[in-house]
mmCIF file of C-alpha atoms and ligand atoms in Angstrom:
data_model
loop_
_atom_site.group_PDB
_atom_site.id
_atom_site.type_symbol
_atom_site.label_atom_id
_atom_site.label_comp_id
_atom_site.label_asym_id
_atom_site.label_seq_id
_atom_site.Cartn_x
_atom_site.Cartn_y
_atom_site.Cartn_z
ATOM 1 C CA MET J 5 308.624 202.845 192.984
ATOM 2 C CA LEU J 6 305.786 201.674 190.827
ATOM 3 C CA LYS J 7 305.172 197.910 190.316
ATOM 4 C CA ARG J 8 302.309 196.204 188.776
ATOM 5 C CA LYS J 9 299.631 194.438 190.959
ATOM 6 C CA ALA J 10 298.226 191.457 189.866
ATOM 7 C CA SER J 11 294.813 192.097 190.830
ATOM 8 C CA VAL J 12 292.017 194.528 192.129
ATOM 9 C CA GLN J 13 288.752 193.599 192.885
ATOM 10 C CA LEU J 14 285.573 195.328 191.869
ATOM 11 C CA SER J 15 287.652 198.491 191.781
ATOM 12 C CA PRO J 16 288.638 200.991 188.981
ATOM 13 C CA SER J 17 291.897 199.738 187.984
ATOM 14 C CA LYS J 18 293.795 201.868 190.274
ATOM 15 C CA LEU J 19 296.547 202.973 188.503
ATOM 16 C CA ASP J 20 299.828 204.836 188.903
ATOM 17 C CA GLU J 21 300.943 206.784 191.643
ATOM 18 C CA VAL J 22 298.481 208.458 194.366
ATOM 19 C CA VAL J 23 300.386 211.343 195.169
ATOM 20 C CA SER J 24 300.392 213.108 198.443
ATOM 21 C CA ILE J 25 297.642 211.268 200.691
ATOM 22 C CA PRO J 26 298.021 213.449 203.829
ATOM 23 C CA GLY J 27 298.293 210.658 206.498
ATOM 24 C CA ASN J 28 297.771 206.872 205.745
ATOM 25 C CA LYS J 29 296.139 206.466 209.096
ATOM 26 C CA ARG J 30 292.897 207.895 210.402
ATOM 27 C CA PRO J 31 291.520 210.311 209.990
ATOM 28 C CA ARG J 32 291.828 209.779 206.178
ATOM 29 C CA LEU J 33 291.581 213.122 204.576
ATOM 30 C CA THR J 34 291.486 214.262 201.050
ATOM 31 C CA PRO J 35 293.824 212.567 198.724
ATOM 32 C CA ILE J 36 295.117 215.271 196.432
ATOM 33 C CA ILE J 37 295.555 213.146 193.131
ATOM 34 C CA THR J 38 294.357 209.790 192.392
ATOM 35 C CA VAL J 39 294.747 207.900 189.304
ATOM 36 C CA PHE J 40 292.229 205.878 187.275
ATOM 37 C CA GLU J 41 291.481 203.775 184.362
ATOM 38 C CA ARG J 42 287.976 205.161 183.579
ATOM 39 C CA ARG J 43 285.356 202.791 183.755
ATOM 40 C CA PRO J 44 282.585 202.418 181.327
ATOM 41 C CA ALA J 45 280.010 202.532 183.860
ATOM 42 C CA LEU J 46 280.621 205.369 185.860
ATOM 43 C CA ASN J 47 278.210 206.941 188.403
ATOM 44 C CA VAL J 48 275.078 206.466 186.978
ATOM 45 C CA VAL J 49 272.186 206.946 189.258
ATOM 46 C CA ASP J 50 268.659 206.233 189.547
ATOM 47 C CA LEU J 51 267.256 209.304 190.783
ATOM 48 C CA ASP J 52 263.851 207.725 191.715
ATOM 49 C CA ASP J 53 264.806 206.047 194.580
ATOM 50 C CA SER J 54 268.275 207.671 194.966
ATOM 51 C CA ALA J 55 269.717 204.436 195.094
ATOM 52 C CA PRO J 56 272.314 203.256 192.493
ATOM 53 C CA SER J 57 271.837 199.779 191.017
ATOM 54 C CA PRO J 58 274.722 197.732 191.577
ATOM 55 C CA LEU J 59 274.993 197.033 187.760
ATOM 56 C CA GLU J 60 275.678 200.974 187.401
ATOM 57 C CA TYR J 61 278.139 200.902 190.246
ATOM 58 C CA PRO J 62 280.487 198.041 189.323
ATOM 59 C CA TRP J 63 283.267 199.543 190.974
ATOM 60 C CA MET J 64 281.505 201.127 194.121
ATOM 61 C CA GLU J 65 282.457 198.386 196.249
ATOM 62 C CA TRP J 66 285.968 199.630 197.011
ATOM 63 C CA PRO J 67 287.999 197.025 198.219
ATOM 64 C CA TRP J 68 288.311 197.868 201.872
ATOM 65 C CA ASP J 69 289.062 195.745 204.574
ATOM 66 C CA ASP J 70 286.055 194.079 205.469
ATOM 67 C CA ASP J 71 286.349 194.094 209.237
ATOM 68 C CA ASP J 72 286.706 198.094 208.939
ATOM 69 C CA ASP J 73 283.214 199.250 209.193
ATOM 70 C CA ASP J 74 283.641 202.824 209.335
ATOM 71 C CA VAL J 75 285.377 202.804 206.067
ATOM 72 C CA ASP J 76 284.581 205.679 203.808
ATOM 73 C CA SER J 77 285.931 206.792 200.810
ATOM 74 C CA LEU J 78 285.759 209.410 198.107
ATOM 75 C CA PHE J 79 284.212 206.828 195.727
ATOM 76 C CA ASP J 80 281.573 205.524 198.284
ATOM 77 C CA GLU J 81 278.334 207.100 198.053
ATOM 78 C CA LEU J 82 275.212 205.090 199.257
ATOM 79 C CA PRO J 83 276.132 202.436 201.845
ATOM 80 C CA ALA J 84 273.290 200.247 200.278
ATOM 81 C CA VAL J 85 275.723 199.684 197.411
ATOM 82 C CA ARG J 86 278.191 197.813 199.721
ATOM 83 C CA ASP J 87 275.202 195.382 200.850
ATOM 84 C CA ASN J 88 274.629 194.523 197.632
ATOM 85 C CA PRO J 89 276.814 191.883 196.111
ATOM 86 C CA ALA J 90 277.926 193.564 193.342
ATOM 87 C CA GLY J 91 278.474 190.634 191.045
ATOM 88 C CA THR J 92 278.061 192.746 188.259
ATOM 89 C CA VAL J 93 281.675 192.919 188.032
ATOM 90 C CA GLN J 94 282.119 189.856 186.169
ATOM 91 C CA ALA J 95 280.429 191.387 183.096
ATOM 92 C CA PHE J 96 283.804 193.374 182.596
ATOM 93 C CA GLY J 97 287.214 192.259 181.438
ATOM 94 C CA ASN J 98 290.314 192.182 183.345
ATOM 95 C CA VAL J 99 292.426 195.300 183.826
ATOM 96 C CA GLU J 100 295.640 195.187 185.592
ATOM 97 C CA GLY J 101 296.356 197.961 187.936
ATOM 98 C CA VAL J 102 299.272 199.888 188.866
ATOM 99 C CA VAL J 103 299.402 201.121 192.257
ATOM 100 C CA ASN J 104 301.740 203.113 194.094
ATOM 101 C CA ASP J 105 303.610 200.427 196.163
ATOM 102 C CA ASP J 106 306.543 201.447 197.713
ATOM 103 C CA ASP J 107 308.780 198.738 199.159
ATOM 104 C CA ASP J 108 308.781 200.462 202.388
ATOM 105 C CA GLU J 109 305.074 200.407 202.880
ATOM 106 C CA GLU J 110 303.580 197.847 204.585
ATOM 107 C CA GLU J 111 301.135 195.716 202.394
ATOM 108 C CA ASP J 112 298.736 194.780 205.237
ATOM 109 C CA GLU J 113 298.433 198.487 206.235
ATOM 110 C CA VAL J 114 294.804 198.575 205.017
ATOM 111 C CA ASP J 115 294.044 202.112 205.881
ATOM 112 C CA SER J 116 294.594 204.261 203.013
ATOM 113 C CA LEU J 117 292.227 204.888 200.258
ATOM 114 C CA PHE J 118 293.937 202.772 197.970
ATOM 115 C CA ASP J 119 294.700 199.610 199.749
ATOM 116 C CA GLU J 120 292.992 196.259 198.409
ATOM 117 C CA PRO J 121 292.393 193.257 200.511
ATOM 118 C CA ALA J 122 294.850 190.594 200.054
ATOM 119 C CA GLY J 123 294.051 187.923 197.416
ATOM 120 C CA SER J 124 291.304 189.800 195.787
ATOM 121 C CA GLN J 125 290.695 189.068 191.950
ATOM 122 C CA ALA J 126 291.460 191.729 189.432
ATOM 123 C CA THR J 127 288.219 192.280 187.468
ATOM 124 C CA CYS J 128 287.452 195.767 186.628
ATOM 125 C CA PRO J 129 286.310 197.363 183.559
ATOM 126 C CA SER J 130 287.889 199.638 181.047
ATOM 127 C CA ALA J 131 286.799 202.582 179.198
ATOM 128 C CA VAL J 132 287.151 200.734 175.835
ATOM 129 C CA PRO J 133 288.030 197.190 175.154
ATOM 130 C CA ASP J 134 291.780 196.626 174.378
ATOM 131 C CA ASP J 135 291.184 196.046 170.996
ATOM 132 C CA ALA J 136 289.393 199.166 170.925
ATOM 133 C CA ALA J 137 288.334 199.105 167.220
ATOM 134 C CA PRO J 138 285.760 201.896 166.204
ATOM 135 C CA SER J 139 282.527 200.978 167.635
ATOM 136 C CA SER J 140 279.002 202.338 167.884
ATOM 137 C CA PRO J 141 278.544 203.848 164.858
ATOM 138 C CA ALA J 142 277.041 207.370 164.987
ATOM 139 C CA THR J 143 273.471 207.347 164.300
ATOM 140 C CA ILE J 144 272.502 210.810 165.826
ATOM 141 C CA VAL J 145 273.531 213.994 164.455
ATOM 142 C CA ALA J 146 275.189 216.023 166.930
ATOM 143 C CA ARG J 147 273.515 219.400 167.282
ATOM 144 C CA ARG J 148 275.855 222.223 167.384
ATOM 145 C CA THR J 149 273.837 224.403 169.603
ATOM 146 C CA ALA J 150 272.960 223.970 173.257
ATOM 147 C CA ALA J 151 270.287 221.282 173.801
ATOM 148 C CA PRO J 152 266.914 222.465 175.339
ATOM 149 C CA ILE J 153 267.941 221.029 178.773
ATOM 150 C CA PRO J 154 267.163 223.182 181.817
ATOM 151 C CA GLY J 155 270.432 223.975 183.614
ATOM 152 C CA LEU J 156 272.497 223.133 180.551
ATOM 153 C CA TYR J 157 274.895 226.025 179.609
ATOM 154 C CA PHE J 158 277.222 225.517 176.511
ATOM 155 C CA ASP J 159 279.381 228.020 175.086
ATOM 156 C CA ASP J 160 281.564 227.766 172.005
ATOM 157 C CA LEU J 161 281.347 231.191 170.701
ATOM 158 C CA CYS J 162 283.817 232.494 173.507
ATOM 159 C CA PRO J 163 286.040 229.573 173.654
ATOM 160 C CA VAL J 164 288.981 229.271 175.895
ATOM 161 C CA PRO J 165 291.839 231.307 174.614
ATOM 162 C CA GLU J 166 294.101 229.139 172.227
ATOM 163 C CA GLU J 167 297.142 229.908 174.327
ATOM 164 C CA LEU J 168 295.716 229.060 177.616
ATOM 165 C CA ALA J 169 294.107 226.042 176.263
ATOM 166 C CA SER J 170 297.043 224.631 174.599
ATOM 167 C CA SER J 171 299.374 225.523 177.423
ATOM 168 C CA VAL J 172 296.810 223.969 180.040
ATOM 169 C CA LEU J 173 296.643 220.737 177.578
ATOM 170 C CA ALA J 174 300.281 220.553 177.457
ATOM 171 C CA GLN J 175 300.887 220.625 181.122
ATOM 172 C CA LEU J 176 298.321 218.219 182.022
ATOM 173 C CA THR J 177 299.696 215.696 179.284
ATOM 174 C CA ALA J 178 303.067 216.234 180.395
ATOM 175 C CA GLN J 179 302.258 215.567 184.060
ATOM 176 C CA TYR J 180 299.608 212.878 183.904
ATOM 177 C CA PHE J 181 299.501 211.429 180.535
ATOM 178 C CA SER J 182 303.178 210.949 179.450
ATOM 179 C CA ARG J 183 302.747 207.140 179.449
ATOM 180 C CA PRO J 184 300.955 205.441 176.469
ATOM 181 C CA ASP J 185 299.674 202.828 178.705
ATOM 182 C CA GLY J 186 299.164 204.953 181.587
ATOM 183 C CA PRO J 187 295.914 206.120 183.056
ATOM 184 C CA ASN J 188 293.289 207.786 181.411
ATOM 185 C CA GLN J 189 291.374 209.481 184.362
ATOM 186 C CA ILE J 190 293.011 211.764 186.969
ATOM 187 C CA MET J 191 290.991 212.889 190.100
ATOM 188 C CA LEU J 192 292.249 215.910 192.098
ATOM 189 C CA PHE J 193 290.887 216.517 195.343
ATOM 190 C CA THR J 194 291.405 219.799 197.506
ATOM 191 C CA ARG J 195 290.456 220.846 200.963
ATOM 192 C CA PRO J 196 287.838 223.868 201.059
ATOM 193 C CA SER J 197 290.415 226.308 201.526
ATOM 194 C CA ASP J 198 292.864 224.802 198.852
ATOM 195 C CA SER J 199 293.191 225.629 195.180
ATOM 196 C CA LEU J 200 293.639 223.364 192.275
ATOM 197 C CA PRO J 201 296.971 222.911 190.756
ATOM 198 C CA ALA J 202 297.937 226.480 188.897
ATOM 199 C CA PRO J 203 297.060 225.338 185.430
ATOM 200 C CA LEU J 204 293.521 224.523 186.298
ATOM 201 C CA ASP J 205 293.014 227.350 188.648
ATOM 202 C CA ALA J 206 293.895 229.473 185.794
ATOM 203 C CA LEU J 207 291.520 227.778 183.467
ATOM 204 C CA LEU J 208 288.634 227.843 185.769
ATOM 205 C CA ALA J 209 289.308 231.630 186.479
ATOM 206 C CA THR J 210 288.982 232.089 182.658
ATOM 207 C CA VAL J 211 286.027 229.797 182.096
ATOM 208 C CA SER J 212 284.317 231.773 184.988
ATOM 209 C CA ASP J 213 285.078 235.066 183.357
ATOM 210 C CA LEU J 214 283.884 233.690 179.903
ATOM 211 C CA PHE J 215 280.675 232.230 181.004
ATOM 212 C CA ARG J 216 279.703 235.587 183.225
ATOM 213 C CA PRO J 217 277.970 237.342 180.442
ATOM 214 C CA SER J 218 275.741 234.482 179.640
ATOM 215 C CA LEU J 219 274.756 233.441 182.845
ATOM 216 C CA SER J 220 272.392 234.594 185.804
ATOM 217 C CA LYS J 221 274.467 235.701 188.744
ATOM 218 C CA GLU J 222 272.566 232.906 190.488
ATOM 219 C CA SER J 223 273.794 230.385 188.142
ATOM 220 C CA HIS J 224 277.090 232.079 187.706
ATOM 221 C CA ASP J 225 277.615 231.880 191.550
ATOM 222 C CA LEU J 226 276.632 228.444 191.750
ATOM 223 C CA LEU J 227 279.164 227.188 189.298
ATOM 224 C CA PHE J 228 281.972 229.424 190.121
ATOM 225 C CA ALA J 229 281.686 231.615 193.402
ATOM 226 C CA PRO J 230 283.857 230.256 196.347
ATOM 227 C CA ARG J 231 281.660 228.604 198.694
ATOM 228 C CA GLY J 232 281.552 229.623 202.440
ATOM 229 C CA ASP J 233 279.933 226.264 203.300
ATOM 230 C CA GLY J 234 283.133 224.296 203.353
ATOM 231 C CA CYS J 235 282.830 222.980 200.125
ATOM 232 C CA ALA J 236 286.010 221.881 198.365
ATOM 233 C CA ARG J 237 286.744 221.738 194.683
ATOM 234 C CA GLN J 238 287.327 218.758 192.673
ATOM 235 C CA ALA J 239 288.389 218.215 189.085
ATOM 236 C CA ILE J 240 288.675 215.435 186.934
ATOM 237 C CA VAL J 241 290.816 215.265 183.885
ATOM 238 C CA ASN J 242 289.896 212.716 181.340
ATOM 239 C CA ARG J 243 292.032 211.705 178.394
ATOM 240 C CA TYR J 244 290.049 210.042 175.398
ATOM 241 C CA ALA J 245 291.771 208.603 172.677
ATOM 242 C CA PRO J 246 290.116 208.187 169.447
ATOM 243 C CA GLY J 247 287.559 205.660 169.976
ATOM 244 C CA GLU J 248 287.465 206.031 173.546
ATOM 245 C CA GLY J 249 284.259 207.404 175.307
ATOM 246 C CA ILE J 250 282.843 207.537 178.936
ATOM 247 C CA ALA J 251 279.237 205.603 179.698
ATOM 248 C CA SER J 252 276.400 207.784 180.107
ATOM 249 C CA HIS J 253 276.128 208.664 183.794
ATOM 250 C CA VAL J 254 275.110 211.338 186.217
ATOM 251 C CA ASP J 255 277.905 212.554 188.473
ATOM 252 C CA LEU J 256 277.813 210.931 192.145
ATOM 253 C CA LEU J 257 275.041 212.707 194.170
ATOM 254 C CA GLY J 258 276.246 211.705 197.544
ATOM 255 C CA ARG J 259 279.806 213.180 196.966
ATOM 256 C CA TYR J 260 279.385 216.166 194.779
ATOM 257 C CA GLY J 261 277.049 219.062 194.454
ATOM 258 C CA ASP J 262 275.135 220.913 191.961
ATOM 259 C CA GLY J 263 277.204 223.039 189.513
ATOM 260 C CA ILE J 264 279.483 221.235 187.129
ATOM 261 C CA VAL J 265 281.754 222.710 184.686
ATOM 262 C CA GLY J 266 283.393 220.936 181.763
ATOM 263 C CA VAL J 267 286.144 222.097 179.145
ATOM 264 C CA SER J 268 287.396 220.403 176.113
ATOM 265 C CA LEU J 269 290.852 220.729 175.279
ATOM 266 C CA GLY J 270 292.657 218.904 172.205
ATOM 267 C CA ALA J 271 290.042 217.435 169.939
ATOM 268 C CA GLY J 272 286.221 218.023 170.352
ATOM 269 C CA CYS J 273 283.645 215.006 170.745
ATOM 270 C CA ALA J 274 279.962 214.754 170.714
ATOM 271 C CA MET J 275 278.297 214.560 174.414
ATOM 272 C CA ALA J 276 275.185 212.428 174.471
ATOM 273 C CA PHE J 277 272.360 213.621 176.818
ATOM 274 C CA ALA J 278 269.519 211.633 177.958
ATOM 275 C CA PRO J 279 266.750 212.158 180.650
ATOM 276 C CA LEU J 280 266.718 209.720 183.494
ATOM 277 C CA GLU J 281 263.107 209.652 183.223
ATOM 278 C CA GLU J 282 261.714 208.457 179.805
ATOM 279 C CA GLY J 283 259.568 210.970 178.268
ATOM 280 C CA LYS J 284 261.044 213.921 180.042
ATOM 281 C CA GLY J 285 263.088 215.042 177.107
ATOM 282 C CA ASP J 286 264.671 213.777 173.898
ATOM 283 C CA PRO J 287 268.119 212.104 174.101
ATOM 284 C CA CYS J 288 270.271 214.036 171.877
ATOM 285 C CA GLU J 289 274.054 214.293 171.113
ATOM 286 C CA MET J 290 275.959 217.899 171.169
ATOM 287 C CA TRP J 291 279.033 218.759 169.745
ATOM 288 C CA LEU J 292 281.598 220.024 172.107
ATOM 289 C CA PRO J 293 284.319 221.793 169.913
ATOM 290 C CA PRO J 294 287.891 221.837 170.946
ATOM 291 C CA ARG J 295 288.182 224.621 173.680
ATOM 292 C CA SER J 296 284.520 224.847 174.457
ATOM 293 C CA MET J 297 282.948 225.199 177.840
ATOM 294 C CA ILE J 298 279.890 223.510 179.058
ATOM 295 C CA ALA J 299 278.168 223.826 182.423
ATOM 296 C CA LEU J 300 275.554 221.747 184.115
ATOM 297 C CA GLU J 301 273.297 222.650 187.014
ATOM 298 C CA GLY J 302 269.763 221.733 188.297
ATOM 299 C CA ASP J 303 267.937 219.343 185.723
ATOM 300 C CA ALA J 304 270.953 219.052 183.505
ATOM 301 C CA ARG J 305 273.133 217.774 186.387
ATOM 302 C CA TYR J 306 270.384 215.685 188.317
ATOM 303 C CA LYS J 307 267.662 214.634 185.855
ATOM 304 C CA TRP J 308 269.947 213.890 182.558
ATOM 305 C CA THR J 309 272.494 211.611 182.085
ATOM 306 C CA HIS J 310 275.692 212.809 180.066
ATOM 307 C CA GLY J 311 278.271 210.404 178.262
ATOM 308 C CA ILE J 312 280.445 210.159 175.157
ATOM 309 C CA ALA J 313 279.743 207.350 172.621
ATOM 310 C CA ALA J 314 283.059 205.129 172.202
ATOM 311 C CA ARG J 315 283.303 205.598 168.498
ATOM 312 C CA SER J 316 286.003 207.172 166.165
ATOM 313 C CA TYR J 317 283.919 209.801 164.737
ATOM 314 C CA ASP J 318 280.929 212.033 165.286
ATOM 315 C CA ILE J 319 278.347 213.095 162.809
ATOM 316 C CA VAL J 320 277.669 216.672 163.346
ATOM 317 C CA GLN J 321 275.468 219.269 162.073
ATOM 318 C CA GLY J 322 276.646 221.537 159.036
ATOM 319 C CA GLU J 323 275.350 224.191 157.261
ATOM 320 C CA ASN J 324 272.039 224.415 155.839
ATOM 321 C CA GLY J 325 270.646 221.086 157.209
ATOM 322 C CA SER J 326 273.607 219.116 156.231
ATOM 323 C CA SER J 327 275.712 216.958 158.318
ATOM 324 C CA GLU J 328 279.466 216.376 158.455
ATOM 325 C CA ARG J 329 281.663 213.625 159.858
ATOM 326 C CA ILE J 330 284.366 214.514 162.084
ATOM 327 C CA GLU J 331 287.080 212.219 163.050
ATOM 328 C CA ARG J 332 287.862 212.031 166.559
ATOM 329 C CA GLY J 333 291.223 213.171 168.014
ATOM 330 C CA THR J 334 292.814 212.896 171.445
ATOM 331 C CA ARG J 335 290.466 214.842 173.788
ATOM 332 C CA VAL J 336 291.309 215.821 177.132
ATOM 333 C CA SER J 337 288.713 216.980 179.278
ATOM 334 C CA VAL J 338 288.628 219.102 182.567
ATOM 335 C CA THR J 339 285.738 218.950 184.766
ATOM 336 C CA PHE J 340 285.425 220.972 187.780
ATOM 337 C CA ARG J 341 282.788 220.147 190.357
ATOM 338 C CA TRP J 342 281.773 221.096 193.982
ATOM 339 C CA MET J 343 282.347 218.542 196.968
ATOM 340 C CA LEU J 344 279.174 218.505 199.108
ATOM 341 C CA PRO J 345 280.016 220.044 202.543
ATOM 342 C CA GLY J 346 282.261 217.585 204.461
ATOM 343 C CA ALA J 347 282.733 215.355 201.580
ATOM 344 C CA HIS J 348 286.365 216.016 201.191
ATOM 345 C CA VAL J 349 286.989 214.130 204.411
ATOM 346 C CA VAL J 350 287.154 210.363 204.295
ATOM 347 C CA GLY J 351 286.640 208.406 207.407
ATOM 348 C CA ASP J 352 286.486 209.734 210.890
ATOM 349 C CA ALA J 353 287.583 213.233 211.403
HETATM 350 O O1 AKG Y 21 284.871 214.088 179.284
HETATM 351 C C1 AKG Y 21 283.837 214.765 179.679
HETATM 352 O O2 AKG Y 21 283.612 215.785 179.113
HETATM 353 C C2 AKG Y 21 283.059 214.360 180.486
HETATM 354 C C3 AKG Y 21 283.659 213.720 181.698
HETATM 355 C C4 AKG Y 21 282.806 213.200 182.851
HETATM 356 O O3 AKG Y 21 281.377 213.421 182.658
HETATM 357 C C5 AKG Y 21 282.877 213.112 184.203
HETATM 358 O O4 AKG Y 21 284.074 212.424 184.235
HETATM 359 O O5 AKG Y 21 282.191 212.869 184.978
HETATM 360 FE FE1 FE2 Y 22 280.209 213.366 184.431
#
């Protein structure tokens, strides 16, 4: 049974059910599905010293039982963050979380990925303020072709076939986003030998085929070939209502490997890219049309941030040097990543 929990400290608002966590006891293994409210500051890292600033990780201090020294979560990356009193959280508003809270579950069994210590205060950011008015006017004209970033691949010429795209979108929407006040981010974790849920596997297989002609074998293997090194697949499904975005970030370094693939379902949007190091490239926005695919490896994955401005429209390159305004619709993105070897295991094996 789901019920509202008053507060969650320093966590993403941990919403909705957590399905099929194999074992609530050590060793904590891979949770299959977790459901979140997307935070505005997600996974941004400073590559210079490989240490995230607490400002950029307001939610990294996952609310473990403080006595539990060996705690690890799929959301931890660098222990340094824990030592840092991530007081940054006060910068954000309150979001109430809903967690799986079966009546027969002991509240004090703080041994799963998803328990909070008692008495924690809820402060966690939401992707967009509740009064989500269209914000951040578009000042950049989004390009329609791949930005010149090493390791960024973009293909809108051979989009995912309409039928597959709408079928996957319909299934994801029905399964994860049916409640208007529900979560907007779903994380799916697998074990190395497992596959993702069928619709996502089908989508990934198609995207792999579509990308094949335009990628070197090396890149294609990095992005798509099953890995013999015990790496597990992970997928994030993000739903963006018009006006919503995701803060610019680099996907977690300590949890995910190289080779990230994204697909836009439903509406398109402009994705913003910026080099982590000033002067190492020009920030830009790139229009990701419905059913288009994008892939990031190397520099694009590690040395550039990506994000989506929270606004209700994008300005996009048109014909002959003109530009056009495209209103945002509801977009669902699917992002496929590799977990680093062993990163799917949480806690002591
Ligand atoms: O929605 C997208 O396309 C990007 C999502 C993303 O960057 C992430 O979840 O890490
Ligand atoms: Fe990302």
